[in-house]
């Protein structure tokens, strides 16, 4: 009896010690009130590599490495090039990135003998099979792995592409979800989702269709999901000549997205790669998109408070949004950073910038 009481006392002591420790760990994950800066990830066509840019105010962005890649695509991708980088902060405090393993100019660069990795007639433009996954505690040192989507499950060996992966933490499932563009052979592109394993290096579930476009033979791609309140706002590209940005809203992360025929970008030219990010401390969200049909390439921006009405902010360096030392960015994404995180990134690349 005495030993049983002793065990109970010891268990209570351990719990009393663990509770403040766990609370401290949970509190250590920063929230919006802790944020002081913005980090943009993007790539460029000429290098097919990864770039970082920082901003203090969410209006003016400065490349941390003076327009030079922070990670070369040929060091992390099977096709020696990456595209479409996306970054998120996980619930564990780590940063997670996902990218497309694809080099569309590999033949011209002497990286392969054929235009595409596989026969273009059978597998289409820009065909690829991999996603690049990366994880970091400090945004400087990264682990990375290649995710072969075509080998993840039986029957997926004939995918024609695996493009533009984005990540979101599913609070109900308690897992990181990846959603991305897939087509089979040379068919139409569609949006799929799956869950990643705890090690962030493999799919735990077979990809499922995320959203069905109601119009036949319309290609749709490049999804970006933002949760606001109890609603999930998914912006995506609908290729309806010209290609542009549309929105579908749902009460559920993985289903129930309602088609909306409205165009949400103000661009007369074709654009893609929507990414929504919040202005720190304000009930304002920015819709950023890649205007791929103009030369040089540029990003466009619109701002909203209700996800129904959007104000056109123009393009980089043609309105209130500015770049200081880079041009022609492609397919970007933005997250918030704390003052310390931004300072550490700037210091690592010798960027003289105060936050």
mmCIF file of C-alpha atoms in Angstrom:
data_model
loop_
_atom_site.group_PDB
_atom_site.id
_atom_site.type_symbol
_atom_site.label_atom_id
_atom_site.label_comp_id
_atom_site.label_asym_id
_atom_site.label_seq_id
_atom_site.Cartn_x
_atom_site.Cartn_y
_atom_site.Cartn_z
ATOM 1 C CA UNK A 1 0.000 0.000 0.000
ATOM 2 C CA UNK A 2 2.813 2.369 0.938
ATOM 3 C CA UNK A 3 4.598 1.651 -2.360
ATOM 4 C CA UNK A 4 1.393 2.391 -4.301
ATOM 5 C CA UNK A 5 0.991 5.720 -2.504
ATOM 6 C CA UNK A 6 4.659 6.511 -3.173
ATOM 7 C CA UNK A 7 4.216 5.818 -6.888
ATOM 8 C CA UNK A 8 1.196 8.112 -6.987
ATOM 9 C CA UNK A 9 3.110 10.883 -5.230
ATOM 10 C CA UNK A 10 6.022 10.512 -7.637
ATOM 11 C CA UNK A 11 3.650 10.587 -10.637
ATOM 12 C CA UNK A 12 2.047 13.788 -9.349
ATOM 13 C CA UNK A 13 5.468 15.348 -8.857
ATOM 14 C CA UNK A 14 6.478 14.452 -12.417
ATOM 15 C CA UNK A 15 3.238 15.909 -13.788
ATOM 16 C CA UNK A 16 3.743 19.070 -11.767
ATOM 17 C CA UNK A 17 7.221 19.398 -13.250
ATOM 18 C CA UNK A 18 6.191 18.547 -16.824
ATOM 19 C CA UNK A 19 3.164 20.845 -17.069
ATOM 20 C CA UNK A 20 5.091 24.143 -16.869
ATOM 21 C CA UNK A 21 7.762 22.704 -19.166
ATOM 22 C CA UNK A 22 5.175 21.748 -21.794
ATOM 23 C CA UNK A 23 3.417 25.077 -21.343
ATOM 24 C CA UNK A 24 6.714 26.872 -21.874
ATOM 25 C CA UNK A 25 7.393 24.845 -25.041
ATOM 26 C CA UNK A 26 3.920 25.654 -26.372
ATOM 27 C CA UNK A 27 4.337 29.315 -25.516
ATOM 28 C CA UNK A 28 7.691 29.337 -27.294
ATOM 29 C CA UNK A 29 5.957 28.977 -30.663
ATOM 30 C CA UNK A 30 5.424 32.594 -31.764
ATOM 31 C CA UNK A 31 2.020 34.017 -32.603
ATOM 32 C CA UNK A 32 1.104 37.007 -34.758
ATOM 33 C CA UNK A 33 1.693 39.462 -31.898
ATOM 34 C CA UNK A 34 5.336 38.301 -31.825
ATOM 35 C CA UNK A 35 5.912 39.001 -35.509
ATOM 36 C CA UNK A 36 7.956 41.903 -36.863
ATOM 37 C CA UNK A 37 8.926 41.008 -40.436
ATOM 38 C CA UNK A 38 8.011 39.154 -43.609
ATOM 39 C CA UNK A 39 9.969 36.486 -45.475
ATOM 40 C CA UNK A 40 9.330 35.876 -49.165
ATOM 41 C CA UNK A 41 10.556 32.713 -50.879
ATOM 42 C CA UNK A 42 10.700 32.628 -54.666
ATOM 43 C CA UNK A 43 12.664 31.253 -57.615
ATOM 44 C CA UNK A 44 13.916 32.572 -60.945
ATOM 45 C CA UNK A 45 13.732 30.988 -64.375
ATOM 46 C CA UNK A 46 17.373 31.658 -65.186
ATOM 47 C CA UNK A 47 18.721 29.676 -62.226
ATOM 48 C CA UNK A 48 15.906 27.354 -61.106
ATOM 49 C CA UNK A 49 17.083 27.926 -57.534
ATOM 50 C CA UNK A 50 15.733 29.175 -54.207
ATOM 51 C CA UNK A 51 15.781 32.826 -53.087
ATOM 52 C CA UNK A 52 14.853 34.664 -49.873
ATOM 53 C CA UNK A 53 13.724 38.280 -49.513
ATOM 54 C CA UNK A 54 12.945 40.151 -46.279
ATOM 55 C CA UNK A 55 10.600 43.042 -45.524
ATOM 56 C CA UNK A 56 10.034 45.115 -42.399
ATOM 57 C CA UNK A 57 6.686 46.535 -43.443
ATOM 58 C CA UNK A 58 5.211 44.106 -45.970
ATOM 59 C CA UNK A 59 5.587 46.645 -48.775
ATOM 60 C CA UNK A 60 9.312 46.778 -49.601
ATOM 61 C CA UNK A 61 11.253 43.517 -50.011
ATOM 62 C CA UNK A 62 15.037 43.084 -50.110
ATOM 63 C CA UNK A 63 16.736 39.924 -51.317
ATOM 64 C CA UNK A 64 18.930 38.586 -48.514
ATOM 65 C CA UNK A 65 21.748 37.519 -50.841
ATOM 66 C CA UNK A 66 21.634 40.461 -53.255
ATOM 67 C CA UNK A 67 19.693 38.548 -55.876
ATOM 68 C CA UNK A 68 21.818 35.387 -55.641
ATOM 69 C CA UNK A 69 20.283 32.017 -54.688
ATOM 70 C CA UNK A 70 20.505 30.903 -51.080
ATOM 71 C CA UNK A 71 20.273 27.265 -52.229
ATOM 72 C CA UNK A 72 21.172 26.161 -55.741
ATOM 73 C CA UNK A 73 18.582 23.972 -57.406
ATOM 74 C CA UNK A 74 21.169 21.582 -58.788
ATOM 75 C CA UNK A 75 22.180 20.624 -55.228
ATOM 76 C CA UNK A 76 18.742 19.453 -54.051
ATOM 77 C CA UNK A 77 16.735 18.336 -57.107
ATOM 78 C CA UNK A 78 16.920 15.268 -59.315
ATOM 79 C CA UNK A 79 16.275 17.443 -62.378
ATOM 80 C CA UNK A 80 18.934 19.919 -61.139
ATOM 81 C CA UNK A 81 16.371 22.679 -60.715
ATOM 82 C CA UNK A 82 13.505 23.717 -58.439
ATOM 83 C CA UNK A 83 10.374 25.766 -59.015
ATOM 84 C CA UNK A 84 7.345 26.950 -57.043
ATOM 85 C CA UNK A 85 8.765 27.175 -53.486
ATOM 86 C CA UNK A 86 6.328 27.297 -50.582
ATOM 87 C CA UNK A 87 7.135 27.796 -46.888
ATOM 88 C CA UNK A 88 5.132 27.396 -43.684
ATOM 89 C CA UNK A 89 5.754 27.478 -39.954
ATOM 90 C CA UNK A 90 4.743 24.210 -38.339
ATOM 91 C CA UNK A 91 3.031 23.760 -34.963
ATOM 92 C CA UNK A 92 6.317 22.355 -33.652
ATOM 93 C CA UNK A 93 8.214 25.587 -34.374
ATOM 94 C CA UNK A 94 10.040 24.211 -37.406
ATOM 95 C CA UNK A 95 9.897 25.734 -40.866
ATOM 96 C CA UNK A 96 8.778 23.478 -43.707
ATOM 97 C CA UNK A 97 9.301 24.004 -47.427
ATOM 98 C CA UNK A 98 8.049 22.183 -50.502
ATOM 99 C CA UNK A 99 9.109 22.742 -54.120
ATOM 100 C CA UNK A 100 8.639 21.307 -57.586
ATOM 101 C CA UNK A 101 11.574 19.204 -58.802
ATOM 102 C CA UNK A 102 11.685 20.449 -62.404
ATOM 103 C CA UNK A 103 14.028 22.283 -64.753
ATOM 104 C CA UNK A 104 12.200 23.483 -67.858
ATOM 105 C CA UNK A 105 15.421 24.595 -69.585
ATOM 106 C CA UNK A 106 17.478 21.506 -68.757
ATOM 107 C CA UNK A 107 18.163 20.630 -72.397
ATOM 108 C CA UNK A 108 19.409 24.142 -73.211
ATOM 109 C CA UNK A 109 21.568 24.048 -70.075
ATOM 110 C CA UNK A 110 23.086 20.715 -71.066
ATOM 111 C CA UNK A 111 21.553 18.886 -68.123
ATOM 112 C CA UNK A 112 19.706 16.314 -70.253
ATOM 113 C CA UNK A 113 19.495 15.276 -73.899
ATOM 114 C CA UNK A 114 15.719 15.565 -74.215
ATOM 115 C CA UNK A 115 13.384 18.520 -73.796
ATOM 116 C CA UNK A 116 11.560 16.816 -70.945
ATOM 117 C CA UNK A 117 12.368 14.013 -68.545
ATOM 118 C CA UNK A 118 9.956 11.728 -70.408
ATOM 119 C CA UNK A 119 8.298 11.765 -73.829
ATOM 120 C CA UNK A 120 6.376 15.039 -74.150
ATOM 121 C CA UNK A 121 3.755 13.519 -76.436
ATOM 122 C CA UNK A 122 2.835 10.989 -73.758
ATOM 123 C CA UNK A 123 3.453 12.942 -70.556
ATOM 124 C CA UNK A 124 3.052 16.578 -71.604
ATOM 125 C CA UNK A 125 4.808 19.888 -70.997
ATOM 126 C CA UNK A 126 7.242 20.026 -68.104
ATOM 127 C CA UNK A 127 6.626 16.482 -66.973
ATOM 128 C CA UNK A 128 8.216 15.527 -63.672
ATOM 129 C CA UNK A 129 7.760 13.035 -60.828
ATOM 130 C CA UNK A 130 9.353 14.524 -57.705
ATOM 131 C CA UNK A 131 8.609 17.033 -55.000
ATOM 132 C CA UNK A 132 11.450 18.492 -52.920
ATOM 133 C CA UNK A 133 10.785 18.641 -49.164
ATOM 134 C CA UNK A 134 12.904 20.640 -46.699
ATOM 135 C CA UNK A 135 12.814 21.284 -42.956
ATOM 136 C CA UNK A 136 14.682 23.755 -40.740
ATOM 137 C CA UNK A 137 14.691 25.140 -37.204
ATOM 138 C CA UNK A 138 16.485 28.377 -38.096
ATOM 139 C CA UNK A 139 15.868 29.032 -41.848
ATOM 140 C CA UNK A 140 19.592 28.547 -42.449
ATOM 141 C CA UNK A 141 20.351 24.859 -41.931
ATOM 142 C CA UNK A 142 18.015 22.534 -43.817
ATOM 143 C CA UNK A 143 17.395 18.819 -44.131
ATOM 144 C CA UNK A 144 15.940 17.716 -47.430
ATOM 145 C CA UNK A 145 14.454 14.741 -49.221
ATOM 146 C CA UNK A 146 13.000 13.870 -52.613
ATOM 147 C CA UNK A 147 9.442 12.609 -52.709
ATOM 148 C CA UNK A 148 8.782 10.340 -55.688
ATOM 149 C CA UNK A 149 5.038 10.768 -56.141
ATOM 150 C CA UNK A 150 4.934 8.251 -58.987
ATOM 151 C CA UNK A 151 6.312 5.509 -56.696
ATOM 152 C CA UNK A 152 4.393 6.406 -53.541
ATOM 153 C CA UNK A 153 1.409 4.145 -54.274
ATOM 154 C CA UNK A 154 0.463 1.532 -56.889
ATOM 155 C CA UNK A 155 -1.161 3.034 -59.963
ATOM 156 C CA UNK A 156 0.599 6.385 -59.732
ATOM 157 C CA UNK A 157 3.455 5.528 -62.082
ATOM 158 C CA UNK A 158 1.748 7.293 -64.980
ATOM 159 C CA UNK A 159 1.394 10.772 -63.471
ATOM 160 C CA UNK A 160 2.366 13.447 -65.967
ATOM 161 C CA UNK A 161 3.391 16.039 -63.381
ATOM 162 C CA UNK A 162 3.666 16.896 -59.695
ATOM 163 C CA UNK A 163 3.718 20.690 -59.482
ATOM 164 C CA UNK A 164 3.424 23.617 -57.075
ATOM 165 C CA UNK A 165 3.168 21.843 -53.710
ATOM 166 C CA UNK A 166 1.840 23.801 -50.752
ATOM 167 C CA UNK A 167 1.618 22.805 -47.099
ATOM 168 C CA UNK A 168 -0.933 23.346 -44.345
ATOM 169 C CA UNK A 169 -1.323 21.869 -40.885
ATOM 170 C CA UNK A 170 -4.604 20.005 -40.555
ATOM 171 C CA UNK A 171 -5.653 20.668 -36.953
ATOM 172 C CA UNK A 172 -8.259 17.913 -36.944
ATOM 173 C CA UNK A 173 -5.945 15.254 -38.371
ATOM 174 C CA UNK A 174 -2.919 16.540 -36.444
ATOM 175 C CA UNK A 175 -0.784 16.187 -39.571
ATOM 176 C CA UNK A 176 0.859 18.292 -42.258
ATOM 177 C CA UNK A 177 -1.091 18.127 -45.493
ATOM 178 C CA UNK A 178 0.500 18.678 -48.883
ATOM 179 C CA UNK A 179 -1.686 19.725 -51.793
ATOM 180 C CA UNK A 180 -0.425 20.085 -55.324
ATOM 181 C CA UNK A 181 -1.140 19.886 -59.041
ATOM 182 C CA UNK A 182 -1.270 16.479 -60.736
ATOM 183 C CA UNK A 183 -2.184 15.220 -64.141
ATOM 184 C CA UNK A 184 -2.117 11.691 -65.494
ATOM 185 C CA UNK A 185 -0.042 11.255 -68.633
ATOM 186 C CA UNK A 186 -0.959 14.213 -70.887
ATOM 187 C CA UNK A 187 -4.409 14.879 -69.418
ATOM 188 C CA UNK A 188 -5.731 17.962 -67.677
ATOM 189 C CA UNK A 189 -4.153 19.241 -64.486
ATOM 190 C CA UNK A 190 -6.183 18.920 -61.278
ATOM 191 C CA UNK A 191 -5.695 19.579 -57.559
ATOM 192 C CA UNK A 192 -4.936 16.745 -55.129
ATOM 193 C CA UNK A 193 -4.030 16.448 -51.452
ATOM 194 C CA UNK A 194 -2.336 13.894 -49.183
ATOM 195 C CA UNK A 195 -0.847 13.731 -45.688
ATOM 196 C CA UNK A 196 2.879 13.581 -44.992
ATOM 197 C CA UNK A 197 4.519 11.319 -42.443
ATOM 198 C CA UNK A 198 6.064 12.547 -39.179
ATOM 199 C CA UNK A 199 9.554 12.517 -40.680
ATOM 200 C CA UNK A 200 8.392 14.843 -43.486
ATOM 201 C CA UNK A 201 9.913 12.695 -46.194
ATOM 202 C CA UNK A 202 7.086 10.526 -47.551
ATOM 203 C CA UNK A 203 3.365 10.413 -48.210
ATOM 204 C CA UNK A 204 1.352 8.691 -45.512
ATOM 205 C CA UNK A 205 -1.891 8.647 -47.494
ATOM 206 C CA UNK A 206 -2.678 8.227 -51.174
ATOM 207 C CA UNK A 207 -3.462 11.537 -52.938
ATOM 208 C CA UNK A 208 -7.142 12.392 -53.288
ATOM 209 C CA UNK A 209 -8.934 14.949 -55.424
ATOM 210 C CA UNK A 210 -9.237 18.235 -53.503
ATOM 211 C CA UNK A 211 -11.551 20.154 -55.813
ATOM 212 C CA UNK A 212 -13.411 19.505 -59.047
ATOM 213 C CA UNK A 213 -13.741 22.306 -61.577
ATOM 214 C CA UNK A 214 -17.311 22.251 -62.928
ATOM 215 C CA UNK A 215 -16.348 23.181 -66.477
ATOM 216 C CA UNK A 216 -15.225 20.316 -68.675
ATOM 217 C CA UNK A 217 -11.727 20.367 -70.180
ATOM 218 C CA UNK A 218 -10.563 23.319 -68.052
ATOM 219 C CA UNK A 219 -7.121 22.905 -66.525
ATOM 220 C CA UNK A 220 -6.800 24.175 -62.961
ATOM 221 C CA UNK A 221 -3.712 24.285 -60.778
ATOM 222 C CA UNK A 222 -1.624 26.188 -58.180
ATOM 223 C CA UNK A 223 -3.913 26.063 -55.144
ATOM 224 C CA UNK A 224 -3.293 28.214 -52.034
ATOM 225 C CA UNK A 225 -5.460 27.730 -48.924
ATOM 226 C CA UNK A 226 -5.895 30.274 -46.127
ATOM 227 C CA UNK A 227 -8.030 29.672 -43.047
ATOM 228 C CA UNK A 228 -9.877 32.748 -41.795
ATOM 229 C CA UNK A 229 -12.256 32.131 -38.919
ATOM 230 C CA UNK A 230 -14.049 28.882 -39.699
ATOM 231 C CA UNK A 231 -13.711 29.229 -43.480
ATOM 232 C CA UNK A 232 -11.057 27.887 -45.834
ATOM 233 C CA UNK A 233 -10.375 30.184 -48.787
ATOM 234 C CA UNK A 234 -8.716 28.396 -51.694
ATOM 235 C CA UNK A 235 -7.332 30.543 -54.494
ATOM 236 C CA UNK A 236 -6.235 28.717 -57.617
ATOM 237 C CA UNK A 237 -5.472 29.186 -61.296
ATOM 238 C CA UNK A 238 -8.176 28.509 -63.851
ATOM 239 C CA UNK A 239 -6.815 28.335 -67.390
ATOM 240 C CA UNK A 240 -9.692 29.895 -69.279
ATOM 241 C CA UNK A 241 -7.749 32.063 -71.746
ATOM 242 C CA UNK A 242 -6.377 34.128 -70.207
ATOM 243 C CA UNK A 243 -5.382 32.154 -67.135
ATOM 244 C CA UNK A 244 -6.291 33.901 -63.915
ATOM 245 C CA UNK A 245 -7.065 33.578 -60.233
ATOM 246 C CA UNK A 246 -10.344 32.231 -58.877
ATOM 247 C CA UNK A 247 -11.528 31.439 -55.362
ATOM 248 C CA UNK A 248 -13.431 28.524 -53.845
ATOM 249 C CA UNK A 249 -14.557 28.549 -50.197
ATOM 250 C CA UNK A 250 -15.358 25.671 -47.855
ATOM 251 C CA UNK A 251 -16.117 24.893 -44.209
ATOM 252 C CA UNK A 252 -13.744 21.940 -44.490
ATOM 253 C CA UNK A 253 -10.066 21.809 -45.390
ATOM 254 C CA UNK A 254 -10.272 18.794 -47.675
ATOM 255 C CA UNK A 255 -13.740 18.954 -49.247
ATOM 256 C CA UNK A 256 -16.802 21.042 -50.024
ATOM 257 C CA UNK A 257 -15.131 23.883 -51.956
ATOM 258 C CA UNK A 258 -17.807 25.844 -53.806
ATOM 259 C CA UNK A 259 -17.001 27.052 -57.319
ATOM 260 C CA UNK A 260 -17.134 30.815 -57.856
ATOM 261 C CA UNK A 261 -17.016 32.071 -61.446
ATOM 262 C CA UNK A 262 -15.600 35.477 -60.441
ATOM 263 C CA UNK A 263 -12.031 36.474 -61.323
ATOM 264 C CA UNK A 264 -10.110 37.717 -58.284
ATOM 265 C CA UNK A 265 -7.055 39.192 -59.979
ATOM 266 C CA UNK A 266 -7.247 42.532 -61.828
ATOM 267 C CA UNK A 267 -4.678 41.552 -64.454
ATOM 268 C CA UNK A 268 -5.560 41.737 -68.153
ATOM 269 C CA UNK A 269 -2.660 39.337 -68.785
ATOM 270 C CA UNK A 270 -2.388 35.711 -67.735
ATOM 271 C CA UNK A 271 -1.216 35.075 -64.190
ATOM 272 C CA UNK A 272 -0.713 32.115 -61.863
ATOM 273 C CA UNK A 273 0.705 31.050 -58.455
ATOM 274 C CA UNK A 274 -1.657 32.822 -56.028
ATOM 275 C CA UNK A 275 -0.428 33.224 -52.452
ATOM 276 C CA UNK A 276 -2.359 34.929 -49.667
ATOM 277 C CA UNK A 277 -0.641 36.454 -46.624
ATOM 278 C CA UNK A 278 -1.835 38.641 -43.780
ATOM 279 C CA UNK A 279 -0.540 42.074 -42.856
ATOM 280 C CA UNK A 280 0.809 41.839 -39.308
ATOM 281 C CA UNK A 281 -1.559 43.360 -36.759
ATOM 282 C CA UNK A 282 -4.191 44.261 -39.347
ATOM 283 C CA UNK A 283 -7.334 42.626 -40.686
ATOM 284 C CA UNK A 284 -5.941 42.889 -44.199
ATOM 285 C CA UNK A 285 -4.822 40.088 -46.466
ATOM 286 C CA UNK A 286 -2.679 40.392 -49.594
ATOM 287 C CA UNK A 287 -3.306 38.251 -52.659
ATOM 288 C CA UNK A 288 0.015 37.930 -54.494
ATOM 289 C CA UNK A 289 0.290 36.330 -57.926
ATOM 290 C CA UNK A 290 2.857 35.694 -60.643
ATOM 291 C CA UNK A 291 2.203 37.503 -63.944
ATOM 292 C CA UNK A 292 4.001 35.009 -66.162
ATOM 293 C CA UNK A 293 2.716 36.424 -69.450
ATOM 294 C CA UNK A 294 4.673 39.688 -69.295
ATOM 295 C CA UNK A 295 8.374 40.345 -69.827
ATOM 296 C CA UNK A 296 10.115 40.681 -67.529
ATOM 297 C CA UNK A 297 8.080 38.540 -65.152
ATOM 298 C CA UNK A 298 6.623 40.334 -62.173
ATOM 299 C CA UNK A 299 4.355 39.861 -59.176
ATOM 300 C CA UNK A 300 0.988 41.556 -58.857
ATOM 301 C CA UNK A 301 -0.862 42.343 -55.619
ATOM 302 C CA UNK A 302 -4.417 42.900 -54.427
ATOM 303 C CA UNK A 303 -5.602 43.553 -50.888
ATOM 304 C CA UNK A 304 -8.797 42.583 -49.076
ATOM 305 C CA UNK A 305 -10.490 42.729 -45.678
ATOM 306 C CA UNK A 306 -13.423 40.434 -46.480
ATOM 307 C CA UNK A 307 -12.205 38.103 -49.281
ATOM 308 C CA UNK A 308 -14.974 39.497 -51.480
ATOM 309 C CA UNK A 309 -13.768 42.984 -52.390
ATOM 310 C CA UNK A 310 -10.150 43.460 -53.479
ATOM 311 C CA UNK A 311 -8.111 46.624 -54.018
ATOM 312 C CA UNK A 312 -5.514 46.510 -56.789
ATOM 313 C CA UNK A 313 -2.066 47.417 -55.387
ATOM 314 C CA UNK A 314 -0.359 47.061 -58.762
ATOM 315 C CA UNK A 315 2.840 45.249 -59.599
ATOM 316 C CA UNK A 316 6.242 45.329 -57.943
ATOM 317 C CA UNK A 317 7.819 48.777 -58.459
ATOM 318 C CA UNK A 318 4.724 50.115 -60.241
ATOM 319 C CA UNK A 319 2.739 50.922 -57.093
ATOM 320 C CA UNK A 320 3.121 50.678 -53.307
ATOM 321 C CA UNK A 321 4.851 47.284 -53.456
ATOM 322 C CA UNK A 322 8.610 47.555 -53.984
ATOM 323 C CA UNK A 323 11.781 45.514 -54.487
ATOM 324 C CA UNK A 324 15.202 46.980 -53.723
ATOM 325 C CA UNK A 325 17.742 44.607 -55.239
ATOM 326 C CA UNK A 326 16.034 41.935 -57.355
ATOM 327 C CA UNK A 327 13.713 41.579 -60.318
ATOM 328 C CA UNK A 328 11.785 38.933 -62.273
ATOM 329 C CA UNK A 329 10.708 36.800 -59.301
ATOM 330 C CA UNK A 330 8.665 33.674 -59.985
ATOM 331 C CA UNK A 331 6.015 31.817 -57.948
ATOM 332 C CA UNK A 332 6.518 33.200 -54.434
ATOM 333 C CA UNK A 333 5.136 32.711 -50.937
ATOM 334 C CA UNK A 334 5.292 34.917 -47.827
ATOM 335 C CA UNK A 335 5.299 34.146 -44.088
ATOM 336 C CA UNK A 336 5.789 36.193 -40.913
ATOM 337 C CA UNK A 337 9.015 36.215 -38.878
ATOM 338 C CA UNK A 338 9.893 37.439 -35.422
ATOM 339 C CA UNK A 339 12.463 40.199 -35.020
ATOM 340 C CA UNK A 340 15.090 37.689 -33.874
ATOM 341 C CA UNK A 341 14.391 35.310 -36.765
ATOM 342 C CA UNK A 342 14.633 38.106 -39.331
ATOM 343 C CA UNK A 343 17.849 39.403 -37.776
ATOM 344 C CA UNK A 344 19.406 35.923 -37.830
ATOM 345 C CA UNK A 345 18.546 35.463 -41.516
ATOM 346 C CA UNK A 346 19.904 38.901 -42.404
ATOM 347 C CA UNK A 347 23.090 38.310 -40.409
ATOM 348 C CA UNK A 348 23.745 34.947 -42.030
ATOM 349 C CA UNK A 349 23.763 36.519 -45.493
ATOM 350 C CA UNK A 350 25.454 39.744 -44.386
ATOM 351 C CA UNK A 351 22.405 41.861 -45.155
ATOM 352 C CA UNK A 352 22.580 45.235 -43.404
ATOM 353 C CA UNK A 353 18.941 45.566 -42.445
ATOM 354 C CA UNK A 354 17.335 46.558 -39.127
ATOM 355 C CA UNK A 355 14.026 45.237 -37.848
#
